[in-house]
CSV table of C-alpha atoms in Angstrom, one decimal:
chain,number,residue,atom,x,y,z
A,1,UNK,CA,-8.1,-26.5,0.0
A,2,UNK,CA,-7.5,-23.9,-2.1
A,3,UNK,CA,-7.5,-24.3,-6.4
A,4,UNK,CA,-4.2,-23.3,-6.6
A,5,UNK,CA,-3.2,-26.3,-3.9
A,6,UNK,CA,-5.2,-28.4,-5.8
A,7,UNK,CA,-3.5,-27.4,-9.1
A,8,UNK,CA,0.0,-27.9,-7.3
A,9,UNK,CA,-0.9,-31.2,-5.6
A,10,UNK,CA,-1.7,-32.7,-9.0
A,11,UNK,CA,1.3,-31.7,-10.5
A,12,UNK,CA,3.2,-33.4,-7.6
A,13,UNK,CA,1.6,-36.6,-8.0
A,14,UNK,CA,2.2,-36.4,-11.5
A,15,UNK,CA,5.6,-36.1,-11.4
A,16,UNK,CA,5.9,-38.1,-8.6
A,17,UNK,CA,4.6,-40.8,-11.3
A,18,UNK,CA,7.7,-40.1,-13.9
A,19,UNK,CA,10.4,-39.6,-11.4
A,20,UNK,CA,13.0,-38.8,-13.9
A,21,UNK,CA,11.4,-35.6,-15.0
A,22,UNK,CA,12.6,-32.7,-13.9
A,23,UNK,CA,11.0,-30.7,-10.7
A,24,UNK,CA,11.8,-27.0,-12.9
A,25,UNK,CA,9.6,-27.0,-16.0
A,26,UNK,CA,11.7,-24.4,-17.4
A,27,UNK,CA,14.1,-27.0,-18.1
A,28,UNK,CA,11.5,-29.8,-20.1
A,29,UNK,CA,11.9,-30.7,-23.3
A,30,UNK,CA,9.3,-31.6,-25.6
A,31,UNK,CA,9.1,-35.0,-24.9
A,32,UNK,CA,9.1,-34.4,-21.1
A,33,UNK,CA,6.3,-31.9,-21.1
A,34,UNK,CA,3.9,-34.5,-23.3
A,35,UNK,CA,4.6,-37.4,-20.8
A,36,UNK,CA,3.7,-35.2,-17.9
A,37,UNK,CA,0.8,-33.9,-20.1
A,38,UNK,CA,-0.5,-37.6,-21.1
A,39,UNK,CA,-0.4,-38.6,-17.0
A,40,UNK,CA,-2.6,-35.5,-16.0
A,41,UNK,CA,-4.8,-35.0,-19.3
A,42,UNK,CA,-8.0,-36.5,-17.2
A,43,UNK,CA,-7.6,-34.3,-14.2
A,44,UNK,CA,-7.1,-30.8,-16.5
A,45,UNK,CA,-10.5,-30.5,-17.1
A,46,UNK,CA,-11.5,-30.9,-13.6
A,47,UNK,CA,-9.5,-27.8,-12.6
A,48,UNK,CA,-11.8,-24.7,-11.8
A,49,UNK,CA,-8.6,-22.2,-13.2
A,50,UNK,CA,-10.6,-19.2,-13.2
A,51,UNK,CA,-11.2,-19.5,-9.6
A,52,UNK,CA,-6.9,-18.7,-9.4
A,53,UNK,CA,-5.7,-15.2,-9.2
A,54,UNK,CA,-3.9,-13.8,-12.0
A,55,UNK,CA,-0.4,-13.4,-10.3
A,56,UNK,CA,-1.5,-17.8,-9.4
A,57,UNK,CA,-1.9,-18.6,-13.0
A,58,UNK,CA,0.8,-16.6,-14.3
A,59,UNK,CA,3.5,-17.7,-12.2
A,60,UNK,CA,2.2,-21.7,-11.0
A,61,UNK,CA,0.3,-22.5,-14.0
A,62,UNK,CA,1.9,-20.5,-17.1
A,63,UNK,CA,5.2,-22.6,-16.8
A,64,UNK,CA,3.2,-25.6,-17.9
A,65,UNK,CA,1.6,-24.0,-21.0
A,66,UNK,CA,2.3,-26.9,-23.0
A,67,UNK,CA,0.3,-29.6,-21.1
A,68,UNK,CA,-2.8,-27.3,-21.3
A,69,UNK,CA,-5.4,-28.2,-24.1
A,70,UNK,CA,-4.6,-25.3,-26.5
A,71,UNK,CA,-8.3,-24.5,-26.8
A,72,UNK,CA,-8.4,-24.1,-22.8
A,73,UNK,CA,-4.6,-22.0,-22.7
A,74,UNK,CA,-5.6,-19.5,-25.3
A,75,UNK,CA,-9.0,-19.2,-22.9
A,76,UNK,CA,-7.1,-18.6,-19.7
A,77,UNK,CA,-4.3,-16.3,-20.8
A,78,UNK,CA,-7.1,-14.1,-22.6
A,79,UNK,CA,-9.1,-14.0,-19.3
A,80,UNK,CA,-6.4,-13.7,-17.0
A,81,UNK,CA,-5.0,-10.5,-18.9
A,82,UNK,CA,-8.1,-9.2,-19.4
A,83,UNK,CA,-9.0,-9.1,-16.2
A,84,UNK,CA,-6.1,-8.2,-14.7
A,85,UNK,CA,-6.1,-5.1,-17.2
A,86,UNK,CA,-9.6,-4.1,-16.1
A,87,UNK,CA,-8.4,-4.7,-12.1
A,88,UNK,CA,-5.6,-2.0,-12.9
A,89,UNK,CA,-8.0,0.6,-14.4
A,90,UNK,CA,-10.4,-0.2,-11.6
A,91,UNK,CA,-7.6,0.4,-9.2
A,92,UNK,CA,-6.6,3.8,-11.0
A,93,UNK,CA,-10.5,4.8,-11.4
A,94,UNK,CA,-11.3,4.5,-7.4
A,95,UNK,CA,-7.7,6.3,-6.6
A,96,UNK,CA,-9.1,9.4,-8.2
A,97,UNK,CA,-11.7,10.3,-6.2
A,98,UNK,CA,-10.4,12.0,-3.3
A,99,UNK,CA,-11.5,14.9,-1.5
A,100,UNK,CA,-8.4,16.8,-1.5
A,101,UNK,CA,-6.9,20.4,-1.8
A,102,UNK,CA,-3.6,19.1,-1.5
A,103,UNK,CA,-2.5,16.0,-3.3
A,104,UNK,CA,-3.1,14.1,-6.8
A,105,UNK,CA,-4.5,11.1,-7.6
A,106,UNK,CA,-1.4,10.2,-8.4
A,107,UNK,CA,0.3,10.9,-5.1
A,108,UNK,CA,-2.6,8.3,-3.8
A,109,UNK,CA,-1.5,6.0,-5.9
A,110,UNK,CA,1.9,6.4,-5.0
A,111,UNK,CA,1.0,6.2,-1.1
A,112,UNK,CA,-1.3,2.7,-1.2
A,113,UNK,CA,1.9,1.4,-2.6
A,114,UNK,CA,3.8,2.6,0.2
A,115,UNK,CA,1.1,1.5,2.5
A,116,UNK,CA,1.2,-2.0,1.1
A,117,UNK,CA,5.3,-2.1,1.1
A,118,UNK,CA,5.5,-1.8,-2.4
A,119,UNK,CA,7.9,-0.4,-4.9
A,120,UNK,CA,6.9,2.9,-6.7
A,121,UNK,CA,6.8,1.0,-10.4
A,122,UNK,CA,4.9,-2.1,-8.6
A,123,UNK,CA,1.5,-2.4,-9.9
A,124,UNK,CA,-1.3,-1.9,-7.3
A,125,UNK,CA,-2.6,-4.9,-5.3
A,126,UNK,CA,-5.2,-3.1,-2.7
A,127,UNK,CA,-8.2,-0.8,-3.8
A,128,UNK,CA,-8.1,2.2,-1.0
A,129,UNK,CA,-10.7,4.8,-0.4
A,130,UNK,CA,-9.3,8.3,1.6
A,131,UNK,CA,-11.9,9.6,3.4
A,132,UNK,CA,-11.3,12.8,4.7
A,133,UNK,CA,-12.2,13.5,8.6
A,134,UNK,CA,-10.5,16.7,9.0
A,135,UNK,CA,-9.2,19.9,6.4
A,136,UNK,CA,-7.9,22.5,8.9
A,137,UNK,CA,-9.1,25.6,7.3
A,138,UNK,CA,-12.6,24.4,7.7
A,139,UNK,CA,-12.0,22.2,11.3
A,140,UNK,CA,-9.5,23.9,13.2
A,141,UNK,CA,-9.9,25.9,16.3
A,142,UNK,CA,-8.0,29.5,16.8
A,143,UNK,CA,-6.8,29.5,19.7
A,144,UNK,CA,-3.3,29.8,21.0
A,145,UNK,CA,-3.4,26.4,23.7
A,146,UNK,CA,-5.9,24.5,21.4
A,147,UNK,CA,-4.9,25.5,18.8
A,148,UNK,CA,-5.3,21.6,17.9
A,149,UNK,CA,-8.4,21.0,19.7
A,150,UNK,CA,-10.6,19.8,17.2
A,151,UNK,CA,-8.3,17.8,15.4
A,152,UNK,CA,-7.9,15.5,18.5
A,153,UNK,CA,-11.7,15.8,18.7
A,154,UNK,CA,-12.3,14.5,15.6
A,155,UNK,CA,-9.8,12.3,15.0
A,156,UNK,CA,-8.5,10.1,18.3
A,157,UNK,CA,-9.3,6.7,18.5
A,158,UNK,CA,-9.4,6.6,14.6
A,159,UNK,CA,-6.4,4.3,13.3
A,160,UNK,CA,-5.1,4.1,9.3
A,161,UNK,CA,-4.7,7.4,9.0
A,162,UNK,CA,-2.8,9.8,6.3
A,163,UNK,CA,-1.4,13.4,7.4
A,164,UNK,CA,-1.4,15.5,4.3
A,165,UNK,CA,0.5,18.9,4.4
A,166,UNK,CA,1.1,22.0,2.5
A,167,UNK,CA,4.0,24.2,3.1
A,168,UNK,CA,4.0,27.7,2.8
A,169,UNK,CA,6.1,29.6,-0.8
A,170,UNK,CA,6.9,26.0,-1.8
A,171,UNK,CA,5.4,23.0,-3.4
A,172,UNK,CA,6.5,20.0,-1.6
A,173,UNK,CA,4.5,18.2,0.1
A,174,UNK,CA,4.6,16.6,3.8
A,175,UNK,CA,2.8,13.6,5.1
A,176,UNK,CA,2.3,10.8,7.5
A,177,UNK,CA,0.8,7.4,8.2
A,178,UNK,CA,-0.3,6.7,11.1
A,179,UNK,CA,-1.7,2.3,11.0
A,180,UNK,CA,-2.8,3.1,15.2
A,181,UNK,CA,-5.2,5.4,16.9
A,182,UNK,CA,-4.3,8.8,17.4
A,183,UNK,CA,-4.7,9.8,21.7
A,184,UNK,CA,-4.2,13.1,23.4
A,185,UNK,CA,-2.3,11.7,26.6
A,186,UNK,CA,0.8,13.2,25.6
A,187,UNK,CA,1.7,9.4,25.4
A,188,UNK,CA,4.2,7.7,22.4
A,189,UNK,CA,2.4,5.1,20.2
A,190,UNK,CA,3.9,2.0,19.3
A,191,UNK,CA,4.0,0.5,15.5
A,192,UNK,CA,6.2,-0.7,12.7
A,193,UNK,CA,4.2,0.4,9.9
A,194,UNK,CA,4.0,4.3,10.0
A,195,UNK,CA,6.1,6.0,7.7
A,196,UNK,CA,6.5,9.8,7.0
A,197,UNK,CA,7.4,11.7,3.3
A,198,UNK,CA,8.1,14.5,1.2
A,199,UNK,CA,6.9,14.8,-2.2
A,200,UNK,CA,8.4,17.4,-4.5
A,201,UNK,CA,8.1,17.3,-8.1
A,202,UNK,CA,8.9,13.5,-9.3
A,203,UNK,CA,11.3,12.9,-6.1
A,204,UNK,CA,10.5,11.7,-2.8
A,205,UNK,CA,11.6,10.8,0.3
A,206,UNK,CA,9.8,8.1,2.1
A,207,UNK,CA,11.0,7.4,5.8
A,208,UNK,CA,9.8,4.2,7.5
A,209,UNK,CA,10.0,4.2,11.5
A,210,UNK,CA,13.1,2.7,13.5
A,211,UNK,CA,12.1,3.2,16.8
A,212,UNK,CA,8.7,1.9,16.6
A,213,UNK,CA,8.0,2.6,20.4
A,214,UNK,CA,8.5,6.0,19.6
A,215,UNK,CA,6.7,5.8,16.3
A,216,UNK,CA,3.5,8.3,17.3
A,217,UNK,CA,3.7,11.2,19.3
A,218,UNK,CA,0.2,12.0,20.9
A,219,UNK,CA,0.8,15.4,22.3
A,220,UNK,CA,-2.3,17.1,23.6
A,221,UNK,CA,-1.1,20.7,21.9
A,222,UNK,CA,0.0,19.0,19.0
A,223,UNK,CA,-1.1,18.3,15.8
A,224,UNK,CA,-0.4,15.1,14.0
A,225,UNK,CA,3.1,14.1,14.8
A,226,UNK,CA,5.5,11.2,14.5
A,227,UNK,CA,8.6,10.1,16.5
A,228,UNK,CA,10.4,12.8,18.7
A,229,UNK,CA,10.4,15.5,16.6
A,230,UNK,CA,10.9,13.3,13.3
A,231,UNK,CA,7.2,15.5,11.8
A,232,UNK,CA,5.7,17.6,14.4
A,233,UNK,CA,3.0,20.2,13.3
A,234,UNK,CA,2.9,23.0,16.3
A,235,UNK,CA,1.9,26.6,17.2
A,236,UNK,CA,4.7,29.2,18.0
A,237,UNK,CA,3.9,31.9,21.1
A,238,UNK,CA,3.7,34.5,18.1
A,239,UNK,CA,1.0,32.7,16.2
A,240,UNK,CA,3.1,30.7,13.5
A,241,UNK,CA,1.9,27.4,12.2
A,242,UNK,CA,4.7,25.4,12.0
A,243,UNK,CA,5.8,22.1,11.3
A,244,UNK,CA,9.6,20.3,13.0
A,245,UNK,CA,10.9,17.9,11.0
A,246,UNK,CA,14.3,16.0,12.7
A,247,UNK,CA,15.7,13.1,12.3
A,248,UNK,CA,15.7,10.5,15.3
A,249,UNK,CA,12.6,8.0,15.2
A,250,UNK,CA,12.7,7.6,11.7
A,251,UNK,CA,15.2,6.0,9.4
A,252,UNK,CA,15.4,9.8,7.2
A,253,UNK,CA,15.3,13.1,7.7
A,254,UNK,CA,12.4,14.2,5.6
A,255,UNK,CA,13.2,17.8,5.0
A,256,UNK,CA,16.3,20.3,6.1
A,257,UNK,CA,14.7,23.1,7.7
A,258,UNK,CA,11.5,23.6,9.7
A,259,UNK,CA,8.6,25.5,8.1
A,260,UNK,CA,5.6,27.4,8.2
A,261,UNK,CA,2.3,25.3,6.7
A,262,UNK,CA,-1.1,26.5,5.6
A,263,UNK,CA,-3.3,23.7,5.3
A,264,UNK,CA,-3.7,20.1,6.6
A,265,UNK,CA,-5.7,17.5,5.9
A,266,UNK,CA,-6.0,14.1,7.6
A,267,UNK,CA,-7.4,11.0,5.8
A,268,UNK,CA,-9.2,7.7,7.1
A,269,UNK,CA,-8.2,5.0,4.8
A,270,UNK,CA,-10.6,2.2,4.6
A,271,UNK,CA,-10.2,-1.0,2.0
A,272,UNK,CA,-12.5,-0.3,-1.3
């Protein structure tokens, strides 16, 4: 049993003992809160609260603030904060270091949310380190029918993976998660947790897959793509690097109008 069960278990049983108080604490009066106090003042003390999470304390035990011991209140809410305080700066800290000639620390930050289904103004809840496996200025191949080559090389078979890319004469910025292993069958990967962007300026759009059997496209002569033409990076007959982005797979379409990219970079993300 976890402390937080324990913690809810005794405040069942206590209010089980003065069945005309109320089940919402928000509603007690004083009175009410010192009878339920007086009935649990021996088991308080027994409770191990800093064993609770802070998002525990503040929303199962806070509510109850007035049957805690002063002394022992003003102890937790100072700890709790604290901590949670120094968990966000943490957080922050590890999200800057990323070997990356494309995005921000920021943008990371902005993409664990999205990896953990978050809002943009929700505070982080995971600590994620990018790790890069392949920049292709420095890892890709030249030529015309593999082109790609070393990207499947080095990355099939690796799964949580981000797709970073820069456009050429403009400064938004196109990307991909991809939760499964990347293949070179030519095959369609199934999942219903990648998601493709664009980032430009403050706006974005995030798209989250629809089709999920068509989420991953794992095209042998194809860089890192998603849904049937939804973000497709590709080589032209005449040479151009170019990346398709159409709407089908994916609930948005991420941008208007195909383009011409210069650099990608793909990412492992592991749990800090």
């Amino acid at each position: 049993m976890t402390e937080i069960q324990v913690w809810e278990y005794i405040v069942k049983w206590g209010l089980a003992q003065n069945p005309k108080l109320p089940s919402d604490p928000t509603s007690y009066s004083k009175n009410e809160f010192k009878v339920l106090k007086n009935t649990l003042q021996q088991f308080i003390p027994l409770i191990r609260f800093q064993n609770l999470t802070s998002r525990e304390f503040f929303k199962k035990v806070l509510p109850y603030e007035e049957i805690l011991p002063k002394e022992l209140y003003i102890s937790l809410l100072d700890h709790f904060t604290v901590n949670d305080i120094k968990r966000i700066e943490s957080l922050t800290i590890k999200s800057k270091n990323i070997d990356s000639k494309i995005i921000s620390f920021q943008h990371v930050e902005l993409i664990s949310k999205w990896i953990d289904r978050l809002g943009s103004k929700d505070k982080l809840t995971s600590s994620y380190k990018f790790v890069l496996l392949y920049r292709d200025t420095r890892d890709g191949s030249d030529g015309m029918f593999d082109r790609f080559r070393n990207f499947h090389e080095i990355c099939d078979n690796k799964s949580r993976t981000l797709t970073i890319i820069k456009l050429k004469d403009s400064e938004e910025i196109i990307g991909g998660y991809n939760p499964i292993k990347w293949k070179s069958d030519d095959s369609h990967g199934i999942t219903k947790d990648s998601f493709i962007f664009s980032l430009s300026n403050d706006n974005f759009i995030l798209s989250r897959v629809r089709n999920d059997k068509r989420a991953i496209f794992n095209g042998l002569c194809y860089g890192p793509s998603f849904g049937d033409r939804d973000l497709y990076l590709c080589k032209t007959l005449g040479g151009e690097l170019k990346l398709v982005c159409r709407q089908k797979s994916y609930e948005k379409q991420i941008r208007e109008t195909d383009a011409t990219f210069l650099e990608f970079e793909v990412f492992q993300i592991m749990l800090d």
